[in-house]
Amino acid sequence: MPIEIPVDKWPGTVNTVTLGATAADGGTRSKVVTIGGERSLPFMHFENETPHPPVIALEMTAARPGDWSQVLLDAWGDVVDDPARWAGACEEAGADLILLMFGLNDADGNPVTPDFAVGTVKAVLQATGLPLVVLGPGQAEVDNEILVPVADATKGERLVLGLCEDANYRTIVASAMANGHLVLGRTPMDVNLAKQLNILMTDMGLPLDRIVMDPTTGALGYGIEYGYSVMERLRLAALQGDAMTQLPMLVNPGYEAWRTKESKVGEGVPDTWGDWAARGTHWETLTAVSLIEAGADVVVLRHPDSVTRVREAIDELMTLETA
Amino acid sequence: MALSGIQIYKMLPQTNCKECGFPTCLAFAMKLAAKQVELDDCPYVTEESKQQLAESAAPPIRLITLKARDHEVAVGNEVVLFRHEKKFFNRPGVLIRVVDTAEEAAITEKVAAASAYSVDYVGLDLRLDGFVIEAASGDPAAFATAVGAVRASSGLPVVLKSDDPAVIEAGLKVLEGEKPLLLGANSGNWEAMADLAKQGETALGVMGGTLEELAELTEKIQATGVEDMVLYPTASAMGASLAMQTQIRRLALKNFRPLGYPTIAFAGDGGNPARESTLAAHAICKYAGFVVVDTFAPELIYPILVLRENIYTDPQKPIQVLPAVYEINDPKPGDPVLVTTNFSITYFSVANEVEGSGLSAWLLVTDAEGMSVLTAWAAGKFDAESIAKAVKEFGIADKLEKHVIVLPGHTAVLSGELEEELPDWEVKVGPREAVDLPGYMKTVLT
Amino acid sequence: MSRYIATRAIRGANALVGEAEVMLKQALDEHGADTPVSFPNTAYFLPVIFGMTGREIENLGELPEVLDHARSLLHPTPSAKHWTPYLGETLDSGMATLLAAETIEAIRYIYGLQPELLPGFELAGGTSFTSPDMNGGADGSSNGHLNGAIDDIQLRSWGIQLVDGRMPGFAAIVGCAKSNAAAVQIVRELQRRNILTFLSGNVNGRSIIHQLLEEGVELGYDTYTVPFGTDTISAIYALGFATRSALTFGGMKGGQAKEILHYNKDRVFAFVLALGEVDDLKYAAAAGAINFGFPVIADTVIPQILPTGVTTYEHVVSLPWHEIDGGDDLEKAERLVQKCIEVRGVKVQVADVPVPVPYGSAFEGEVVRKADMRVEFGGKNSRCFEYLRMGKLDEVVDGKIEVVGPDFSAVDPQGSMDMGIVVEVAGRQMEQDFEPVLERQIHYFVNGASGIQHIGQRDITWIRVSEKAAEVGFDLESFGKILHARLHSDFGAIVDKVAITIYTDPEQVDQRLDEARAAYDFRNKRLEDLTDTAVDVFYSCTLCQSFAPNAPNHVCIVSPERLGLCGAYNWLDCKASFNINPTGPNQPIKLGRVSDLETGYWEGTNDYAKVGSHGVVEEVAMYSIMENPMTACGCFECIVMLIPEANGVMVVSREDTSMTPAGMTFSTLAGIAGGGIQTPGVMGVGKYYLASPKFISADGGFKRIVWMSSVLKDTMSEEFKIVAEREGDLELIDRIADERSVSSVDELLAWMEAHEHPALTMDAIF
């Protein structure tokens, strides 16, 4: 029986965005990462090829993380005290890119300074050839204080700077524009707010191929379904041709999953939760895979084992061949 | 083109007899238009109307129910491709696979543990739905023994998996009075399998590597009178399975009857839990009616069951947490009462922030019908009266020395009324976003 | 275009290009073509030349081409006899002037004449000219010379602030102020607003730079007030700065002249303030600035160019010093700066609400009890009203707060007094239609103050001030301060000036109240006249999607005769909201061609429905419940549902929890009506839509209502009276059943028979 397979023909295409720049393009990265370009829903290879598979970022912090699960600290060992070594370890673990997160304090517990930020970013750039996402602690004043000098000091690297949020995006966008970087915009799980921020950022003159959006998601068990549906809706709108939703999406299942009680706490929890370390990694992996199904272009993870698993899943999803 | 409720109404008896369970024919018609009920629920509809409505009335994906002593699992009846379009209706059955070549004791142990497994998630009791018993032995007697072992240690529904009708028949005999799934029919054995399904009044799994293969088989089998079928697309790698599952769902929603059945997906891969976790997540997100895992381990099963719960939540009826006072980080009588609504995400974001900060507090969750703070406030479900009611109902005052209650910043406007409702309390207005709570508690409350 | 200006600008340009040619020839003779030319510490060569022509000038020998280009832009001065438009010629001349000016400054750098020497002067914050051979000063420090060109590091730092809005714009001041005091005041006014200021030029040898130095004002990067040079030519550095902003932040390349000029017009809020007599060269330079979209404001009598075009608003504005309203030079200076800001459209933020009590949304819901009250306005014992009206831009004095009558200190504790709050706002984007929208905000603004309670609106306003607030100094003027600050910060997009008058003098209150009531009536009338056919845009509203995520595909289409289903947003609100936040939840929907006026289909609304619903809804009928009704999220005030047996519809209100004749309660019905799905026969609406002439007009209108919740009858009785008159049946409302007497279809039909409901005899609804 011949069956006519329903094929979606979409008028829209997700923007193609390249993260990082090699020496030839004014940066120092040995490898760049290109995301986006989809003309179909995720992995519908029978409709259109997926030009760029989703990529995996590993998150690391500029100073030893104070609030990470012990499972993660055990997995990484003492590299967490040295950003350069940590970055190298991330690369070794198989990350496509690195997300460097600044907190409010430096390694000695003092408030972060522009010098500390620039020094750390430079050390990480030195230690790895992977593209880099640099995020401030999320307080407008501090973000602007450290991201502007970081942007200046790394001109041409095509870093992704963030977070641009509704209340604070102008300074970050301006410094990205002046130095050839990209920005990451985050909005709280809402299609319209995401669109609105994208409009505002492009209004400043930043081209669309230099913006990545984080529509925000929840962890498995903690609201993943909202993020999941918002992502599906954003991607559908993008394919339907709505330019302000055609940005590649970056989400952070690592952060979300590892701050749940299930991943963070090993004692005093029900037996029915099973082994702590395995549970934490499963929690992260399931969250990440689900979000990839919903259209994520970049998933940010925290556990090295999750990288391997999610990588296998992406590889499998990228082919129509049977196992 | 689907008919609207009004168009359907015209074809109904218009007697408002209520026997369908709805107050009026119009209400029933609207439910029918939304494909949430079946036309058969109307006892008085004429044959003529039935025919006219058949297209519009039958759910595009047949509802399949497996039954056993202690449990029933129903899958199918889905009407959308994306959960935000309406919702995903019937949670996929999560099943554990056992193989008949394993030691009987091992089977018993695994099945008993899995069968008894129960985990609490936001007040919901999550459990597994049954077992797949696979005939690796090819021996009817061995298979029957394995089925017997499963049945002796569990009352959950089962799937019998073998392509040898004789083996299946042997297993089926053990399951008197149940409705298992027979898995299954292929191009070589379909007639014998269809006979078994008909005799046993069971559902029949249909295997195929392509859509054409599947559709041809279901048509032939349906012609023999078997109505309940489950599709088993045998492409197991994620990319291929996603393509097939998506195509089946799309075709079914376009009322392509031969593929209008739920599917079964095997995430097990020789007991590699790492790969099982990703495959199971994939199958739950993308359209599987049954998801089969080999490994029974709580740390794997728990997240799988939670994901299923999340993806199958009605986007229009958010998950609610139980209205109550939640104790965060062992609060003392001197700690503040934070108040929020029982929308799960609201609850989680507040609870998570406070928990993560290490600060202690009493979290008072009011019954706001599962709406977020702003929505509930706008809808009048989160007001001074309902907060005061919750304070009294849960007797929180007795646990406290200091009576400080903190409102979400967005509802600052309630502070005046709340002071009137709770004259002995100090009403404070907290931050608008949960993420700012720890800072607020550190600076303002101490 | 003024011929006078054209003549003088073209003459000035001719002269300057000639001067540059002479200087260049001399420099080539004395130094040779290979002599490097550059401004210090910049990667953008000679930036205006680079930006406008793409030429990367690195030595003297490359400059003749530039001047050739400049000369080609020159035109003969306009004939005295023939009246032709001169704008193009004048702008060309301006551009030629800029190229020549930059050439001259580049040559002066070679001769060590730039930065301009000024013995004894010290730049605040230094400069980056640290290399002795780059430095005009002998000791290699920042002493003894003016600033000259701005280097790239400073450009970057200020550029980011200009782009991200921390710095609203820059002012290029050219010339000399009327007095030293005026000079200081002008600069202070600019600094106060965080506006970057560049100084250059002179009048008869005396420059504003001299004036400021004499008054001990610190100049330099640190004070955001940069002395370029005491001649007009040095003003070119301002445009070099502007050009590099576009290159750096706009991602433009050298030679993209048009893009760079547009960028500056749209994004760099700069203006030229010409102080003192304007000579040919200044006209020519001003013409150059206008190319960038920077308007020119002069404090002397010169012809004005008021039509807009190249600049956002007026091109050239003359505000002669002696005509400026103000008692002394200080006040005049303030007004002058205010005018500059208006002409360029620079938006100024007022950060804090300057009242003696804590202020914030946290205090919005506070209740002031009688016992804690210092005084009340309105309520039972006195009158209180608030009235906001639009004033003329040049008449409203921003920040002016006047109290007419005694303050409440004269009133006994817990007493009451009459009060009228009259707010005048002006703004280029302000419209009279926004008056009620802004006026309604007064409630929220006043409520934000701790210890103040505000209830009601218009002439039923009721305000209480607590004893505590009064003790710390909250007085009548405080109301004005709150309104001034909040209207600026929340509605800056449409409001440029706010003045408040508080009346407590009983006679004045009487008078003003009459005025206000006349305005209220006028507005009511205006709303009545505002019909769907009187406008050509409707508005979308996706406001609720942000906090009611359960209906992702729902959009409201709000028309003058159909408000949003939540009841909170009418067409005027949406219009104002769009003006305030052009990327926000309310977007205009151009109606385009009417497809069916009776049912309510337009090309524009249908197209929007498709896009807004992400393809879920194909068409939406504005006036029907039976075909393609508007979808709903879930926050509707009432639900309208078809009762087929009654040939009509029922309306159940959110407040009504009782059983309806549809056999379902409100909350059950909400499940059918919501979710962003089109369900013919069911619709969620805002309650005021019930009284609209367009209420399901395609299906027969209001007369179709056979049952409605009694709470609606009660709260809407005034509106329904009008509807009954309109429908020509004064008994109409009484013919409609409600939950007190009818809760099933059978009872309903009996009621309708008994009360002769019109729906019984209307055409079949389907």
mmCIF file of C-alpha atoms in Angstrom, chain A residues 259, chain B residues 338 340 345-354 408-410 431-441:
data_model
loop_
_atom_site.group_PDB
_atom_site.id
_atom_site.type_symbol
_atom_site.label_atom_id
_atom_site.label_comp_id
_atom_site.label_asym_id
_atom_site.label_seq_id
_atom_site.Cartn_x
_atom_site.Cartn_y
_atom_site.Cartn_z
ATOM 1 C CA ARG A 259 19.545 22.377 41.414
ATOM 2 C CA LEU B 338 5.886 33.038 52.876
ATOM 3 C CA THR B 340 2.138 31.604 47.412
ATOM 4 C CA ILE B 345 5.702 25.830 39.036
ATOM 5 C CA THR B 346 5.027 28.716 41.337
ATOM 6 C CA TYR B 347 5.416 26.450 44.292
ATOM 7 C CA PHE B 348 8.590 24.893 42.968
ATOM 8 C CA SER B 349 10.268 28.122 42.079
ATOM 9 C CA VAL B 350 9.580 29.547 45.510
ATOM 10 C CA ALA B 351 10.445 26.355 47.373
ATOM 11 C CA ASN B 352 13.587 25.818 45.306
ATOM 12 C CA GLU B 353 14.922 29.292 45.840
ATOM 13 C CA VAL B 354 14.382 29.232 49.556
ATOM 14 C CA PRO B 408 4.393 37.947 46.682
ATOM 15 C CA GLY B 409 5.498 41.356 45.362
ATOM 16 C CA HIS B 410 3.060 41.262 42.469
ATOM 17 C CA PRO B 431 9.913 40.585 45.962
ATOM 18 C CA ARG B 432 8.073 40.045 42.706
ATOM 19 C CA GLU B 433 10.202 37.141 41.567
ATOM 20 C CA ALA B 434 11.095 34.042 43.537
ATOM 21 C CA VAL B 435 14.722 34.375 42.563
ATOM 22 C CA ASP B 436 14.989 37.514 44.695
ATOM 23 C CA LEU B 437 13.564 35.808 47.783
ATOM 24 C CA PRO B 438 16.835 34.737 49.403
ATOM 25 C CA GLY B 439 18.192 38.270 49.106
ATOM 26 C CA TYR B 440 14.997 39.679 50.478
ATOM 27 C CA MET B 441 14.966 37.255 53.381
#
